[in-house]
Every structure is written in structure tokens, then in C-alpha cells.
Amino acid sequence: MLRYIAYRTLVALFLVWIVVTAVFLLLHLIPGDPAELLLSQGGIAADPEAVAALREKMGLNAPLWQQYIAHMGGFLSGDFGESFRDGTPVIGQIALRLPRTLEVIAGAALLATIFGVPLGTYAAIRADGKADALISLLSSVALSTPVFVVGSVVILIFAQELKILPAGGFVPFSQNPLEHLKLLLLPAGTVAIALWAVITRMSRASVLEVLQRDYVRTARAKGLGRSRILRRHVVRNALIPVLTVLGLEMGTLIGGTVLVEFVFNWPGLSGYLVAAVDARDYPEVVGIVMTISVLFVFLNLVVDVVNALLDPRISLVKS
Amino acid sequence: MSRATRKLLLPGAIISVIVALVLAAPILPLPDVRGMDVTNRFAGPSAGHWLGQDEFGRDVLARLIWGGRASLFIAVGSALAAAFIGTVLGLLGGYFRGAVEFLTVRASEVVLCLPPLLLALLVVTILGAGTWPLILALTILYTPNYARVVYAATLQIRALDFVTAQRAMGTHPLTILWRTILPNVTPPLLVQMSLVVASAMVIESGLSFLGLGVVPPTPSWGLMIRAARGAMEVAPLLLVWPSLALAGTILTFNLLCDRLQSALDPRHVTAGGALWLRRSPRRSGAAGVTGNHRAANPPLLEIRDLSISVEAGRQPLELVHDVSITLNPGETLALVGESGSGKTLTSLALMGLLPDMLGVSGGRMICAPRQGGRIDLAQLDEDGFRGLRGGEISMVFQDAAAALNPVLRIAEQLAEAIRARSDLRGPALHSRMVELLRQVGIPDPERRLAAYPHELSGGQRQRAMIAVAIANNPRLLIADEPTTALDPTIQAQILRLFQQLKRDTPEMGLIFVTHDLAVVAEIADRVAVMYAGEVVEQGPVAEVFARPRHPYTAALIASVPEGRAERLTAIPGTVPQPHAMPPGCRFAPRCTQTRPACSARAPEVSIPAGGRMTRCIRWKEVT
Amino acid sequence: MFDMPQEAPPLVEARSLGRNFPARQGLLGRRRDVWAVRDVSLALARGETVGVVGESGCGKSTLGRMMLGLDQPTTGHVVFDGRDLADLAGGERRRLARRMQMVFQDPFGSLDPRRSVGAQIADGLRIHGIVPAGKVRSEIARLLDQVGLPATVASRRPHEFSGGQRQRIAVARAISTRPDFIVADEPVSALDVSIQAQVVNLLIDLRSELDLAMLFISHDLHVVHHLCTRIVVMYLGRIVEEGSAAQVFDSPAHPYTRALLAATPSLHPRKTEVGGGVLPGELPSPANPPSGCPFRTRCPVAEKACAAAMPEYRQMGTGWRAACIKAGTGNTERRDMA
């Protein structure tokens, strides 16, 4: 097991390197001069002097390999440069805002799993029944409604019409824990809806498939009771693909935080990215994208390890 | 048109309407999307403006349709571009492997290391907002998805024999890719296509909503929602229309994707649920233990006129018809037959493990349990069966690799079987498990208990399966093709194990289901030969093999390749399908001895000698 | 090598064939050699049927694929009609494919589910220009007739046929290019007994009608006995015994052959209890084969010397060899099983 975790960690580190390199290549291989592209807006040519200054500032005049080394070095030391907008180090904003985004992600994953797995399992057992049809309909709608639509409608209904929830905002946990959690519920719950749909559907499909497996028949042939078969043989095995899907959905989940933090004025890292992109604040964008991508790789590592704990075959195959 | 195909009509029709609307946008009599009318801003629906007017007094309906045009153009355009590039990469990578694989699929997968929306944001940062940067970003984003799907499908199909056959034929590799592999990867490709369109719309609208996608004044659903949020207090409906349009369109594409999946790959449509998991109202006194008034030494099992039918469709379809079998304690009965003969269904019915869509439709299965009395298994529900499984009746399944739970240790699987029927716990339980593994001939049982099924060899897995089955000393053991998947030397080991079991537990009855006549000769006392759902002949093994009383048995024995003759004796034709059973004798169309009378009506059971039966009207003449 | 009872040069010849599927353990793990086939030499003359028997994992299918050039040998060569397959470039290799064909085990996987049966048979006819384009139809009809199917089935898709019928179609496809050599990889294993007999008979007929050389791979000794003149027994990637059907069946020289014969159930069971001579244990992993003779870990007559080196082939008679230092011993005590 430890060997497997070490192996997966190594793979994750390799992926981080790939991510950092990919970001670098993307910046330099997209046709055109980044400095010029950054300064031009809506077809108006940029001021050549400003371009030259920016080129100097971004280090674009150095040979590509030197730029690459500087890029890697910056990443390793956590130095993403200074923001174009206010001149403060990018890493400061990241350190401040990352925990808030993590809160949203964790809350959403938790909510989605707590409601998704049992409902999916129930729908599978009652497949083709009324409850199944209802859950299926709900999850289809939830899956198809983009988070910002859900968020806007939630505000419309709960904040504006019913006035039972605030329309968004943020209070630090240390100041008012209850209010903090109440405000967290909005973005986390909104992101959770689409994820819930995915987990419910996957749980249903997975449980249905496991129910057809020979070993469930064996469990019945042993004379075991329903709930024991369901717990030990059906749900436990069905969770493995669900977890894999959860890992695959991490990207969508992170994307969801970008929109949701914007919608609910949640001062996390993802929402900040939008402002940075809007202002075309190059160092900030690069810093945040790399941070979140590393987070993405790390979350996938966690999913892999938990999966290996559930399925003894995995650690054998790869380690 | 199948049911699955019919279900495609609804999402297909909706998408056609949407596409037709946005394509026809320029020629529809719509107000100008950019025509402002500030005096009537936020005006509600009217004859001129069916859905009202927005914050600049522009027509909402027109903007909705034109916005859909922009969204769909971007989503479908990038989905198509990505599909083309991704398919080429996936096909080449999957077929040629090696360096090509690395350069195509692996290289494109680098993109997957970045969360999708972030990648799009990065591209937008560099290239600025707008329709074309969006298409470029989405194409980059989705190309690896296609490459992956096509690559996986190509790998899978490439390993299939029909592709190897093409290679063996000397077909050019590109021809194989184009003619053989591409058509076979199309189903997952189509599914992926509808999925990507939906997903691209989500990202496009999200970016536009953030003000980083489609640039105003071009209408787009994301932008409309963004604008409507600012005016939420004044005109909440402005938020509703684009939200509905966006969610509805994505929903339709998702629906199309789901239904395509089930239409193109019927394997994914699993039989609904599991009836056994639902608690049913107890059948009234069904499991009725009748008095012990019969002979002092009753048979272990007495099956009378058992029929099993599939309950799908209007008319129940009989798969097993009028099977009558008796098994005495200590006796081994072989159920032998070819595929589709109903031998496995009969054995599953004894355990109450028939698949949900099948059911016992007639007859009795009288079982004499340990504590005395008699139980009709045909009347039992799931709870009733549960009381008998393991302790009274137990079963060894064909494929031990599938029949053992892959994520539980052997000890856990064995322990739960023992504990279901006894109070053994702790060290006593452990020593019982060790004893069982030793009994089935697994070396080093202490260590093997901690192993997972995949850590055992095929033969050992089958032994572990047998240990689970005999854990509670069942009175009746059913073995369903327990040696079929095994190699000859391992098969011999397992057969020997069964013989040992018979010796060690002389009271246990054994039903051995197999298709292999030679195995029958090795292990069984009596044999029931099944054909097309019926028992056609029954009797002691030696007598039946020495002098078969049914032409099918005779032909089956003759077709076993064991003699020295150059040519084998084949039975012409194929086993009839359950929905197309011939009238009269079911074997008549393939029988060399058939007469018109054979097809006139179903043959009665005849008793050629004590302990034997045959279902042939001409047994006296032909055998 | 040893004397072959034949004058003409063989049609196909495998020379010291080996196939390694190296497996890497983990990211930084060592590469481990896993030899599926090791040092196999085998020759087939025109019109000859050679049976290859062995249990799963013995390398018989890999051998068959290499003999057709569908898999590249790691060591050794396959020589077809005097030409080394490894020396042939793409186009030339594909032209040679006309003369060598394959019939597969799984009748459901060997036909493309999306194309009509006729189109699949026509592929070979068109690629190699066997008949003029105008005559393809009638040629398909003739081929289908030859395997016992009506010509009308040509327009149907594979899913409309039963396993036995599909196998006939696969045979028709294989003989469409008028090959000289066919590898049949377990062609009847997936079929019911009564259907199996139909297909075996078909192969027997075709073999004599078309003067085919055939490599018949099977785990079923009885089927091989019916069909083959010469038999090759494989164990853990190596040939342990080779000889005429009569020699191998009546007086098996290698202890593994004897065990295999004893283990195969029979309609006329031996008076002794089943498995009087049941082989203990299971096939060792090819990733970690025993030293010396691969069979020694399960062999009833193994002794110390067996672990020392891979035994040389011992000549037991004309065209009959066995890789065992004690080859031939123990025949008398198990004479009854044959």
C-alpha cells in the first residue's frame, strides 16, 4: 500500500511538472506576441513603447529556455511575480484566498456525496419505479443547469423573493462561525447540485451493475440477509467506480467554484481569477491557474489513494 | 424500430426544432436584436414583443434566438473540430501504439491536467474574449476527450478477432482503420459528441456570463443572464427566459446522449433493479411444512413437472418445460445438456436464484430438510429461501473468479457464510475456516485466508468457492459447471475433490450440471439429459451410456470425439430457440429417426426399464 | 534438429521461435522477462495437419499468431515457403497473406458485427484479386456452399447466425483466398458438442479437398486426435513432446503428456478412481519459471537432475521427440489409460 501511495505521489509530481510546463507552452506557443496581445484590446493596436516595456518586464526578450527556467524557478519558490494591477506579490493573494475556495470544494463534495450515494442506491434498487423516475428526472435537470444559472435562480428565489437567505457575501469564520457557515452554504450547495446529479447517476448505474454480478448471487446463496448483502457486497463494490467519477469531476467542480464565487461574491481564489483575467493581469492569472491546477492534481491523488484502499486489486496492478 | 431507437425521437425532434430556429433566425420576422427602445425598457410581454423587452428595450425573444445561434455555433463548431482532431489522434494512437501512441493520445492528454474552465480562461487571457478565441479554447479543451474515447475503443476493437482476421487477410492498415475500426468506434464517438456539445455550451455560457466570452453587443444566453442579474429586482422574468433556454437545450443534449448510449450499446441497459432486495408481503403459508407422513426415507429432492418461464412480453415464454427429477441422499445426479437446454436454470430455480425476469411457472420442487417435514421450493419467497440456503441447499458456481467478491479477503467471505448459519465466533470460527480450506485442498490455509481472490490461482479459487459452499454441511450441493473454465489437469483435481466430498459426506446429495458427457461418466450415479428445456432421458449413468433410449442421447454420445473414427458423428442443424419450438418432439427436426408422428404431438414419457425414462415415442424401434 | 519423414522442404517452418512479453513492475520496478514461447522449432509440410495441445498459458496461441506473422517473434524466424517473414516489407508481406489464413476461437468476435457476411468474405477476394470483380458474387456463393451454407446468407449480418454457423462463415472467409496454410486457434472450443462435430468434419473435408497445411491449436486432446497426423504438446512455452498421433496417444513419452491424457475425462472411465494420477499443483508463472525442466515442479518422476538444465530432446522414434531425461519411462504402468 505504501509503495502504491509513493508511486501515485511520484506520478502526481510528474503531472505537476506537466501542468507547469503546459502553462508555459500555452503562453509562448499561442501565435502572436503575448505582450502585444495583452496590451491590445478590441482590434486597437498597442502602443509599441508600452509593448517593449512589458516585454522587458515579462522577460520575453530572453531565450526561451531561460524563460522556462525562470518560470519553473518562480513556481518552485512560490514566486509568481507581482500583480500588474497593484504591484503586490501574487502569492499573498493566493495564500489568503485559497483556503476559502477549498472550503467551497470540500463542502460541495461532502454535500453531493451524502445525498448522492444513498439516493442513487435507492434508485437502483427501485429501478424503473416511480421513485427512480423522479430521482432520474431531478438529476437530469440538476446536471443540465449551469452553476451560474442555479446560483442566480437561488438568489432570485431565496434572497429576493423569500428573503430567507442572504444574497451572498463573506464573514470570516473567526468573526462569526455561524454566519460564515450560512454564507458558505450558498456557494457550496450550488456547486454541489451538479455534482450530486453526477454521483447519483453514477451510483445508480454502478449499483445496478454490481447487482448483476455473480458474487452478489454467491452472497445470496450463502443465505446472507438483505442489508448485509447490500452493505458489504453491493454498495462497497459500487463505490469504486463512483469514486473514480468523483475524481474525474474534480475539474468541473473547480470550474464551478470560479462561477459560484463570482455569483455569490465569495472572496475565494477562483472568483479572484475572473477579475485577474478581466484585467488581463498576466502574473496573477498564471499564478492562480498554476495553484489551482496543482490543487486539481492533488485532489486526484487523494481520490486515487482512497480508491486503492477500497479495491485491493488496484495497488497490486500498479505497484 | 426498437424501443431504444424510438426514445431517440423526442430529444432528436427538440434539437431539430432548436437548430431550425437558430438557422432560420435571419429570415424570421424578428425585431432587430440591437434595436434599442429605451423608453420601453423592462416592458413585459406584449403583442410586438412576446417575451418582453430588456434593459435597453431590446426584444427578448429575438435576442434569445440569436443568442442560441451564437451559443450553438460555438458549441457545435468546437465539438466538430475537436471530434475530427481527436478521432484522428485516437485512431492512430490506438492502432499503431508505441511512439505514435505517445505523440497523439498521451500528448493531447496533457490538457486534461488542467481543470477545463481554467484552461479556457487562460486562452481568453492571452487572446482576449470573442467567438473565435472561444472556439479555439473549447477545441483544445475537448480534443483529448475524443482522443481518449476513440483511443480506448480502438484498443478494444483492435484486439478483437475480426480485426486480426483483416490483418491476416493482408488488408492495408489504413483500410482497416477506415473500414473496420472507424464504424465500430462510431457509437462511443456519437455519445461523446452530444456530451461535448452540452458541456461546451456550459463553458461558453459560463465565460460569457463572466464577461469573458462572447463580446457584446452580440447576443448570447450567458450575457443575457449576466445582464438580467443586474436587473433582478425590476424584471425577474428576464433572468428566467435565458436560464430556461440554456438549461433546456443542455438538458436535451444530455438526454440525447443518454438515449444514444442505450440505443447504440444495449449492454448498458441493465435489467431493472433487484426484486429480491425488495421486501415482499409474505406468501400465505406458502412454505408450508407438510406433515411427515410419507415413507420413512424420503428422497432429498423431488421435482415434479417443473416449468420456468420468462415473464417478458405478452405471452410467457417457457424455457424449461415439465422437468421431473428425483434425488436420494448420497446420490449424484448429473444434469447434462448443451447450451440453452435449461440445465442451469433448473439448478438456479432450486436455490431461488433465477434472474428477475424468470420465474417458476408450474410444478413442484419438494425438498426434505434436516428437521423433517417437506417444503415445496416452488412456493418459497426470498425470505423462505434464505432459511434454506447454505445449510440445506448450497451451490458452487461456474466462474469462481466472478463468483467471489474481488474486494473481500477469503477469510471474510468464508466467515460470513459460516456465521450466517452458526454461532461460531473468534478462534473457533478461525479454526473452522482453516479446516475447511484444508478439506478442499488449499495448501497453507492460514495464509490463504488473508488472500484476496485475485491472489489465488484459478484452481484455488474454485476450491475456495467449494469451501464456501460446503461451509455449513449442506444436505444438497448443486455444482453448476464447476470445472468448465478449468484446464484439464486442474479439472481432474477438482473432480477428485468432488469425489472426496462425496466420500466424506455420504448423506449429501449432489447435482452436477455440465455439458461434458465425459465428466458425467466420471462423477455421477445417475444422469438426466436435457434438450431444449426438457429432460429427454434419465437413468443410471452406466446404463444410459451403454444403451441410450433416446436418439438425442445416442447422437450426443456419438458426437464426442473419443473414438478412432476419422469423421465424427455430427447432429445436423441447431438447437431450436425458445420462441420457435418445433411442434411435437423438440428434437424431431434434427433426428435421423424421425417419423411424421414425432411432430404430431409432444411425446409422452416412457419407462423402458426401472429407474429409466425417455421422451421418445419410438425408443423401442430406434435404440 | 531431427529427421523428418519427408522429402520436400517444409511449407512453413518455425526456427527457435521465442516471444517475450516483458512486464514492468511499478514505475521504477525492474523489467521482468515473461516468455510466452521459448525456443520452439516446428515444421509443417504441405497438406499436413499438426495439432498443438497444451493448457492455457502454454503459449500455443502465441505460437500460432507468430507462425502467421501476426505477432513478431522476439527470437528466431518463421520461414514460409523458403522466405523469412521478418524480411518482407509491408506490401510484400500483405501479398503473402493470401497464402496463410486463420480461424479463430470465438465465433462471436471473429466477424465484424457491422458488415454483411458476404462483404467480409469478399474482402480477401478483392484484395488479392482472386476472381474478376464481376465474379465475386458467384465465388462467395460457391464458398458458402462449400462450408454448407446457402448462398442467400451472404447479405445477412453475423448476429443472425448461431455459433456453429458463424464458425462456418469464418472458415469460408479463411479459404476464400485459396491459402496453403491455415492456423485454426481453438476453432471448436466455444461450440457445443454436437456442433463441434459439424465443424471438425468440415475441417477434415476441406483439408483433403484443398490440400491445406493446418496448425490446429486446441486444449482438447480428443479433438486433436481426430484431426491431426502429428501432435505437438506444449508446456510453459516449450514443446515437451512431438510425434505422430499414434505415438503420442498410445505410448506418450513425456510425463506431462501422460498426465494430460490421464486428466482428460473419458466416456469410458478407468476402473481406478478419477485422478489416480492427478497432477498436483498448477502451472508455474511464466514470469518466474522453474530452473531446468519447466515441468519438474509438478512431475511425478522428477529427480534432482531435472532442476539442473532444460532437458535436451530425446529421439523416441522417427519424427518423435520428447524433452525429458526420463522420456519413455513409466509407459508400462499407465498403458491402460490410452
GROMACS .gro file of C-alpha atoms in nm, chain C residues 5 25 102 187 244 265 318:
model
    7
  947PRO     CA    1   0.989  -3.827  -4.261
  967GLN     CA    2   0.668  -0.382  -1.209
 1044MET     CA    3  -0.656  -1.801  -3.965
 1129PRO     CA    4  -1.191  -2.328  -3.355
 1186SER     CA    5   0.272  -3.884  -3.471
 1207PRO     CA    6  -1.217  -3.720  -1.869
 1260THR     CA    7   1.102  -4.146  -3.639
   0.00000   0.00000   0.00000
